[in-house]
Amino acid sequence: GTPEGRHFVVATDGSQAAKKAFEVAVDSFLGKNDRVTVLSITDKDKTYLRREFTPSFIYNDYKTELLMRLPPTRYAIQIEEKSADKTIRQELLAHVDKLKANFLFIGYTGRKGEKPKPELLGQTVKDTVYKSQCPAVIVKHKYERKGRPSGAFVFACLIDGSNKSYQTIRLAANLANPAVDQLYTITAITPDIYKYKEEIRVKSAETLKETGYTGFYEHATFDSTREDIAELVKFVNENEKIAIDFILFGNNGSRAQREHLNFLGRTAETLIGDVHANPIICLLYTSDAADDLLCVDLGGRRIIKKK
């Protein structure tokens, strides 16, 4: 079954997008020993908010949702007023860190709803995704297990040879239900990755094996003639063989890894906006000593590290 004792945090501002994130977290992923904290950061200066965005309404709304689903020992609702010197986003991340969450679930949009250009990321998602120490599940669509013949979700990890990309395999194995779900690793074979493709395939399989995951797994590749994010988006969105529900990738690639930086790379930002699947972003910084082979910077520049 699912790994025991995970802690999910769902960030909410009272919006419908946040409610969708909550439903995905609790109805699709919460295992019998997991717990969930619904976290909302308030700002008392925002006196103009509609009723459904007020702290008391958010509290009562989620209390009702949780009472119907879980015993009180398995959930908490935390409403926190932001401190004067922090933005709501900074306050949110500080609390997520304090809560030692395994996953943060966040809606793709906020109270204002869909943007005129849905592929443009809202500032909250953008900030959260690159400053959080916790993997972020960005919920665009409420995919549900029920109503599917096998109840299966399909997870795909984008592997480019960087540590973060291998870390996504561990995250997918942690979230997936091995009895029904399908897990894929996907590598875009660009001219510079070509000579490492076998090594990437082997390391991907080994990384998954280390997790003890026993469910369906396959490594898929596609030839990418140039550094073209559009090709990747097309592969993910229009794949007839693999209908991806959750796509996992690092928030940046190798340049950041080498320079110990954390930012949202261009590829990651484009993917979050353009893929139909729900993106799960890996932000964990892992030491690059373990991974001295090659790395591809998801920001566009590619760097090969020779052993």
Short mmCIF file of C-alpha atoms in Angstrom, two decimals:
data_model
loop_
_atom_site.label_atom_id
_atom_site.label_comp_id
_atom_site.label_asym_id
_atom_site.label_seq_id
_atom_site.Cartn_x
_atom_site.Cartn_y
_atom_site.Cartn_z
CA GLY A 1 0.00 0.00 0.00
CA THR A 2 1.00 3.62 0.35
CA PRO A 3 4.01 4.55 2.44
CA GLU A 4 2.92 5.24 6.00
CA GLY A 5 2.70 8.43 7.90
CA ARG A 6 3.02 11.17 5.31
CA HIS A 7 2.01 14.74 6.05
CA PHE A 8 0.26 16.71 3.31
CA VAL A 9 -0.24 20.46 3.51
CA VAL A 10 -2.94 22.07 1.37
CA ALA A 11 -2.60 25.82 0.90
CA THR A 12 -5.92 27.62 0.60
CA ASP A 13 -7.04 31.18 0.03
CA GLY A 14 -10.69 30.13 -0.13
CA SER A 15 -10.65 29.84 -3.92
CA GLN A 16 -12.18 27.03 -5.98
CA ALA A 17 -8.71 26.20 -7.31
CA ALA A 18 -7.52 25.57 -3.74
CA LYS A 19 -10.57 23.38 -3.06
CA LYS A 20 -9.63 21.28 -6.09
CA ALA A 21 -6.10 20.88 -4.67
CA PHE A 22 -7.63 19.80 -1.35
CA GLU A 23 -9.86 17.20 -3.02
CA VAL A 24 -6.97 15.73 -5.00
CA ALA A 25 -4.79 15.52 -1.86
CA VAL A 26 -7.41 14.01 0.42
CA ASP A 27 -9.54 11.93 -1.94
CA SER A 28 -6.82 10.57 -4.21
CA PHE A 29 -3.60 10.39 -2.19
CA LEU A 30 -4.22 10.37 1.54
CA GLY A 31 -3.40 6.89 2.87
CA LYS A 32 -4.77 5.43 6.08
CA ASN A 33 -1.89 6.66 8.26
CA ASP A 34 -1.35 10.00 6.54
CA ARG A 35 -2.54 13.32 7.87
CA VAL A 36 -3.39 16.62 6.27
CA THR A 37 -3.07 20.23 7.39
CA VAL A 38 -5.16 22.86 5.62
CA LEU A 39 -3.16 26.09 5.83
CA SER A 40 -4.49 29.56 5.13
CA ILE A 41 -2.56 32.80 5.58
CA THR A 42 -4.74 35.82 6.31
CA ASP A 43 -4.17 39.54 6.05
CA LYS A 44 -6.39 41.63 8.32
CA ASP A 45 -5.80 44.69 6.12
CA LYS A 46 -7.75 43.02 3.32
CA THR A 47 -11.11 44.13 4.66
CA TYR A 48 -12.70 44.10 1.21
CA LEU A 49 -12.62 40.32 0.67
CA ARG A 50 -15.82 38.53 -0.30
CA ARG A 51 -17.33 36.39 2.44
CA GLU A 52 -16.05 33.06 1.10
CA PHE A 53 -12.48 34.36 1.31
CA THR A 54 -12.69 35.38 4.98
CA PRO A 55 -10.85 33.33 7.66
CA SER A 56 -14.03 32.23 9.48
CA PHE A 57 -15.69 31.08 6.28
CA ILE A 58 -12.58 29.18 5.14
CA TYR A 59 -12.29 27.53 8.57
CA ASN A 60 -15.93 26.39 8.67
CA ASP A 61 -15.95 25.28 5.06
CA TYR A 62 -12.90 23.04 5.45
CA LYS A 63 -14.03 21.82 8.87
CA THR A 64 -17.20 20.51 7.22
CA GLU A 65 -15.24 18.90 4.37
CA LEU A 66 -12.81 17.21 6.78
CA LEU A 67 -15.44 16.01 9.28
CA MET A 68 -17.10 14.06 6.47
CA ARG A 69 -13.85 12.36 5.51
CA LEU A 70 -11.43 11.89 8.41
CA PRO A 71 -11.19 11.34 12.16
CA PRO A 72 -10.01 14.47 14.03
CA THR A 73 -6.58 12.97 14.79
CA ARG A 74 -5.72 13.02 11.10
CA TYR A 75 -6.33 16.62 10.17
CA ALA A 76 -5.65 20.17 11.30
CA ILE A 77 -6.83 23.51 10.02
CA GLN A 78 -4.33 26.28 10.55
CA ILE A 79 -5.33 29.90 9.90
CA GLU A 80 -2.39 32.24 10.40
CA GLU A 81 -2.29 36.02 10.22
CA LYS A 82 0.72 37.18 8.26
CA SER A 83 3.38 39.16 10.10
CA ALA A 84 3.84 42.77 9.04
CA ASP A 85 7.29 42.22 7.53
CA LYS A 86 6.34 39.25 5.34
CA THR A 87 4.26 38.73 2.22
CA ILE A 88 1.53 36.11 2.32
CA ARG A 89 3.72 33.85 0.19
CA GLN A 90 6.72 34.17 2.52
CA GLU A 91 4.49 33.46 5.51
CA LEU A 92 2.99 30.44 3.75
CA LEU A 93 6.39 28.93 3.01
CA ALA A 94 7.65 29.58 6.54
CA HIS A 95 4.68 27.61 7.91
CA VAL A 96 5.05 24.81 5.36
CA ASP A 97 8.68 24.44 6.50
CA LYS A 98 7.65 24.43 10.16
CA LEU A 99 5.04 21.76 9.50
CA LYS A 100 7.67 19.51 7.91
CA ALA A 101 5.29 18.57 5.14
CA ASN A 102 6.09 15.77 2.70
CA PHE A 103 4.04 17.39 -0.05
CA LEU A 104 2.45 20.80 -0.54
CA PHE A 105 -0.74 20.83 -2.63
CA ILE A 106 -1.58 24.16 -4.20
CA GLY A 107 -4.17 25.35 -6.73
CA TYR A 108 -2.92 26.58 -10.09
CA THR A 109 -4.76 29.86 -9.76
CA GLY A 110 -5.89 31.95 -6.82
CA ARG A 111 -8.96 33.96 -5.89
CA LYS A 112 -8.94 35.85 -9.15
CA GLY A 113 -9.48 32.59 -11.04
CA GLU A 114 -8.19 31.76 -14.53
CA LYS A 115 -5.92 34.34 -16.06
CA PRO A 116 -6.64 35.64 -19.59
CA LYS A 117 -3.54 33.64 -20.59
CA PRO A 118 -3.79 30.46 -18.49
CA GLU A 119 -0.22 29.49 -19.38
CA LEU A 120 1.12 32.49 -17.45
CA LEU A 121 1.84 31.50 -13.89
CA GLY A 122 0.36 33.43 -11.01
CA GLN A 123 2.93 34.98 -8.69
CA THR A 124 1.94 32.80 -5.73
CA VAL A 125 2.47 29.56 -7.64
CA LYS A 126 5.69 30.92 -9.11
CA ASP A 127 7.13 31.96 -5.76
CA THR A 128 5.97 28.87 -3.94
CA VAL A 129 7.33 26.57 -6.54
CA TYR A 130 10.83 27.88 -6.44
CA LYS A 131 11.24 28.88 -2.83
CA SER A 132 9.62 25.92 -1.14
CA GLN A 133 11.78 23.20 0.35
CA CYS A 134 8.85 20.85 -0.01
CA PRO A 135 7.75 19.14 -3.25
CA ALA A 136 4.79 21.03 -4.69
CA VAL A 137 1.81 19.38 -6.38
CA ILE A 138 0.21 22.04 -8.55
CA VAL A 139 -3.38 21.07 -9.17
CA LYS A 140 -4.75 22.26 -12.48
CA HIS A 141 -7.32 19.51 -12.96
CA LYS A 142 -9.19 17.38 -10.50
CA TYR A 143 -8.35 13.95 -11.81
CA GLU A 144 -10.14 11.25 -9.85
CA ARG A 145 -9.50 7.56 -9.43
CA LYS A 146 -13.16 6.68 -9.25
CA GLY A 147 -14.79 6.44 -12.63
CA ARG A 148 -11.66 4.96 -14.18
CA PRO A 149 -11.82 1.29 -15.09
CA SER A 150 -8.70 0.41 -13.10
CA GLY A 151 -8.68 3.44 -10.79
CA ALA A 152 -5.17 4.11 -12.10
CA PHE A 153 -3.22 7.35 -12.20
CA VAL A 154 -0.32 7.74 -14.61
CA PHE A 155 2.83 9.45 -13.29
CA ALA A 156 5.64 10.57 -15.58
CA CYS A 157 9.04 11.79 -14.38
CA LEU A 158 11.11 13.90 -16.77
CA ILE A 159 14.70 12.73 -16.46
CA ASP A 160 17.52 14.92 -17.77
CA GLY A 161 20.44 13.47 -15.81
CA SER A 162 20.36 16.03 -12.99
CA ASN A 163 19.91 15.03 -9.35
CA LYS A 164 16.56 16.69 -9.08
CA SER A 165 15.28 14.70 -12.01
CA TYR A 166 16.21 11.42 -10.29
CA GLN A 167 14.68 12.73 -7.08
CA THR A 168 11.33 13.01 -8.92
CA ILE A 169 11.34 9.21 -9.27
CA ARG A 170 11.42 8.90 -5.47
CA LEU A 171 8.56 11.39 -5.18
CA ALA A 172 6.46 9.51 -7.74
CA ALA A 173 7.10 6.21 -5.96
CA ASN A 174 6.00 7.84 -2.71
CA LEU A 175 2.73 9.15 -4.16
CA ALA A 176 1.77 6.33 -6.52
CA ASN A 177 -0.26 3.32 -5.49
CA PRO A 178 1.78 0.38 -6.82
CA ALA A 179 -1.27 -1.87 -6.96
CA VAL A 180 -2.95 0.20 -9.70
CA ASP A 181 -0.88 3.17 -10.85
CA GLN A 182 1.59 3.42 -13.72
CA LEU A 183 4.94 5.12 -13.46
CA TYR A 184 7.02 6.24 -16.43
CA THR A 185 10.37 7.96 -16.72
CA ILE A 186 10.73 10.05 -19.86
CA THR A 187 13.93 11.38 -21.41
CA ALA A 188 14.16 13.71 -24.39
CA ILE A 189 17.10 12.40 -26.40
CA THR A 190 18.77 15.54 -27.67
CA PRO A 191 22.06 15.29 -29.59
CA ASP A 192 24.09 15.97 -26.44
CA ILE A 193 22.21 13.47 -24.27
CA TYR A 194 22.40 10.73 -26.88
CA LYS A 195 25.64 9.18 -25.61
CA TYR A 196 24.33 9.11 -22.03
CA LYS A 197 20.91 7.69 -22.81
CA GLU A 198 21.73 4.16 -21.65
CA GLU A 199 23.24 5.43 -18.42
CA ILE A 200 20.12 7.52 -17.75
CA ARG A 201 17.85 4.54 -18.44
CA VAL A 202 19.82 2.32 -16.05
CA LYS A 203 20.06 4.93 -13.30
CA SER A 204 16.33 5.68 -13.55
CA ALA A 205 15.47 2.01 -13.06
CA GLU A 206 17.97 1.67 -10.21
CA THR A 207 16.63 4.76 -8.44
CA LEU A 208 13.10 3.37 -8.58
CA LYS A 209 14.26 -0.05 -7.39
CA GLU A 210 15.92 1.54 -4.34
CA THR A 211 12.52 2.89 -3.25
CA GLY A 212 11.08 -0.63 -3.07
CA TYR A 213 8.33 0.33 -5.54
CA THR A 214 6.79 -2.77 -7.11
CA GLY A 215 4.16 -1.40 -9.49
CA PHE A 216 4.12 -0.90 -13.27
CA TYR A 217 7.18 0.94 -14.59
CA GLU A 218 8.51 1.80 -18.03
CA HIS A 219 11.22 4.10 -19.39
CA ALA A 220 10.20 6.07 -22.49
CA THR A 221 12.32 8.25 -24.73
CA PHE A 222 11.67 10.48 -27.68
CA ASP A 223 14.09 12.03 -30.12
CA SER A 224 14.31 15.76 -29.76
CA THR A 225 16.26 17.36 -32.56
CA ARG A 226 16.90 20.59 -30.72
CA GLU A 227 16.38 22.22 -27.37
CA ASP A 228 12.72 22.75 -27.92
CA ILE A 229 10.37 22.84 -24.97
CA ALA A 230 7.44 22.75 -27.40
CA GLU A 231 8.47 19.24 -28.48
CA LEU A 232 8.43 18.12 -24.87
CA VAL A 233 5.03 19.70 -24.19
CA LYS A 234 3.64 18.05 -27.32
CA PHE A 235 5.01 14.66 -26.28
CA VAL A 236 3.39 15.02 -22.86
CA ASN A 237 0.05 16.39 -24.04
CA GLU A 238 -0.56 14.40 -27.21
CA ASN A 239 0.85 11.03 -26.30
CA GLU A 240 -1.60 8.35 -27.42
CA LYS A 241 0.13 5.59 -25.49
CA ILE A 242 0.70 7.40 -22.17
CA ALA A 243 -2.14 9.58 -20.88
CA ILE A 244 -0.28 11.44 -18.16
CA ASP A 245 -2.12 12.68 -15.05
CA PHE A 246 0.83 13.88 -12.98
CA ILE A 247 4.12 15.05 -14.45
CA LEU A 248 7.18 15.42 -12.23
CA PHE A 249 10.27 17.53 -12.91
CA GLY A 250 12.84 19.67 -11.13
CA ASN A 251 12.34 23.41 -10.80
CA ASN A 252 15.71 23.82 -12.52
CA GLY A 253 18.59 21.74 -13.81
CA SER A 254 22.34 21.47 -13.66
CA ARG A 255 23.62 25.03 -13.67
CA ALA A 256 21.64 25.68 -10.52
CA GLN A 257 22.81 22.38 -9.12
CA ARG A 258 26.44 23.34 -9.58
CA GLU A 259 26.08 26.85 -8.30
CA HIS A 260 23.78 25.92 -5.42
CA LEU A 261 21.09 28.24 -6.69
CA ASN A 262 17.37 27.83 -6.51
CA PHE A 263 15.15 29.44 -9.08
CA LEU A 264 12.42 28.51 -11.51
CA GLY A 265 14.06 27.62 -14.81
CA ARG A 266 12.48 28.61 -18.12
CA THR A 267 11.71 25.04 -19.08
CA ALA A 268 10.05 24.34 -15.74
CA GLU A 269 7.97 27.51 -15.96
CA THR A 270 6.86 26.74 -19.51
CA LEU A 271 6.00 23.16 -18.60
CA ILE A 272 3.93 24.20 -15.58
CA GLY A 273 1.93 26.53 -17.79
CA ASP A 274 1.56 24.39 -20.90
CA VAL A 275 1.14 20.78 -19.82
CA HIS A 276 -2.37 19.37 -19.38
CA ALA A 277 -1.22 17.10 -16.58
CA ASN A 278 -0.90 18.26 -12.97
CA PRO A 279 2.75 19.27 -12.44
CA ILE A 280 4.65 18.03 -9.37
CA ILE A 281 7.80 20.04 -8.84
CA CYS A 282 10.85 18.68 -7.11
CA LEU A 283 12.76 21.36 -5.25
CA LEU A 284 14.99 19.32 -3.02
CA TYR A 285 18.60 20.27 -3.26
CA THR A 286 20.72 17.15 -3.26
CA SER A 287 24.51 17.08 -3.34
CA ASP A 288 25.94 16.73 -6.80
CA ALA A 289 28.76 14.46 -5.63
CA ALA A 290 26.42 11.53 -6.12
CA ASP A 291 25.69 12.52 -9.66
CA ASP A 292 28.83 13.45 -11.46
CA LEU A 293 27.80 12.24 -14.88
CA LEU A 294 26.02 14.77 -16.97
CA CYS A 295 23.52 17.38 -16.23
CA VAL A 296 21.23 19.33 -18.43
CA ASP A 297 20.17 22.75 -17.35
CA LEU A 298 16.41 23.08 -17.65
CA GLY A 299 16.88 26.81 -18.11
CA GLY A 300 17.94 26.41 -21.72
CA ARG A 301 21.75 26.34 -21.57
CA ARG A 302 23.08 22.83 -21.62
CA ILE A 303 26.16 21.75 -19.79
CA ILE A 304 27.82 18.37 -19.97
CA LYS A 305 30.04 17.47 -17.08
CA LYS A 306 32.81 15.07 -17.91
CA LYS A 307 33.77 12.50 -15.30
#
